[in-house]
């Protein structure tokens, strides 16, 4: 269920990220220009498709549908940090975030 993100996931990753970031940060930054003009699903999907390095350290929860993602990286030889963790709104509350975090730790 947890696997490395691939270019075939580009549109789904972009959809999850844009919607989650609009929902989480619009009220914080109160900047509709960024939320709705600069942040575009198609632009982000094309970035994932065309710049494969943007998939580095990005893992997805996929049970037939990509429902969430986690991006993490090593800080040094023994420590790692989670940079992003997003679950599609429709699938929140199902323990997907916990599964992604546990897999990251392992």
C-alpha positions in Angstrom: 0.0 0.0 0.0 2.9 2.4 0.5 5.2 2.9 -2.5 7.4 5.5 -4.0 5.6 8.1 -6.0 5.9 7.8 -9.8 5.2 10.1 -12.7 2.0 8.2 -13.4 0.8 9.7 -10.0 1.4 13.3 -11.1 -2.2 14.4 -11.5 -3.4 12.7 -8.3 -0.5 14.1 -6.3 -1.2 17.6 -7.6 -4.9 17.3 -6.8 -4.3 16.2 -3.2 -1.7 18.9 -2.6 -3.5 21.9 -4.1 -6.8 21.1 -2.5 -5.2 20.4 0.9 -3.0 23.5 0.8 -5.9 25.7 -0.2 -8.0 24.3 2.6 -5.3 24.5 5.2 -3.5 27.8 4.4 -6.0 30.1 2.7 -7.3 31.4 6.0 -3.8 31.8 7.4 -2.3 33.8 4.5 -5.6 35.3 3.2 -4.2 35.5 -0.3 -6.6 34.4 -3.0 -4.2 35.3 -5.7 -1.8 32.6 -4.5 -4.5 30.1 -3.6 -6.4 30.3 -6.9 -4.1 31.8 -9.5 -0.5 30.7 -8.6 -1.5 27.3 -7.2 -2.9 25.3 -10.1 -3.4 21.6 -10.3 -2.3 21.3 -13.9 0.9 23.3 -13.4 1.9 21.2 -10.4 1.0 17.9 -12.2 3.1 18.9 -15.1 6.0 19.7 -12.7 5.7 16.2 -11.2 5.6 14.7 -14.7 8.4 16.6 -16.3 10.8 17.1 -13.3 11.1 13.6 -11.8 13.4 14.9 -9.1 10.3 16.5 -7.5 9.2 12.9 -6.7 12.3 12.3 -4.6 11.5 11.1 -1.1 7.8 11.2 -1.9 5.7 8.2 -1.0 2.1 7.5 -1.5 -0.6 5.4 0.2 -2.2 3.5 -2.7 -4.8 0.8 -2.3 -6.0 1.2 -5.8 -6.6 4.9 -5.3 -3.8 7.2 -4.2 -5.3 8.6 -1.0 -2.4 10.3 0.7 1.3 11.2 0.5 4.3 11.8 2.6 7.6 13.4 1.8 10.5 12.9 4.1 14.3 13.1 4.0 17.4 12.3 6.0 18.8 15.2 8.0 22.0 13.3 8.9 23.1 9.6 9.2 20.6 8.8 12.0 17.8 11.4 11.8 15.1 12.0 9.3 12.3 14.6 9.0 8.8 14.6 7.6 8.4 17.6 5.3 4.9 17.0 4.0 2.0 14.8 5.0 -1.3 15.2 3.2 -4.3 12.9 3.1 -7.1 13.5 0.6 -10.0 15.1 2.5 -12.4 12.4 1.4 -10.2 9.7 3.1 -9.2 11.5 6.3 -10.0 9.7 9.6 -9.2 6.3 8.2 -5.7 6.0 9.7 -3.8 6.6 6.5 -1.6 9.3 8.0 -0.6 6.9 10.8 0.2 4.2 8.3 2.4 6.6 6.2 4.2 7.8 9.3 4.9 4.3 10.6 6.2 3.3 7.2 8.5 6.3 7.2 9.8 5.4 10.7 10.6 1.9 9.5 
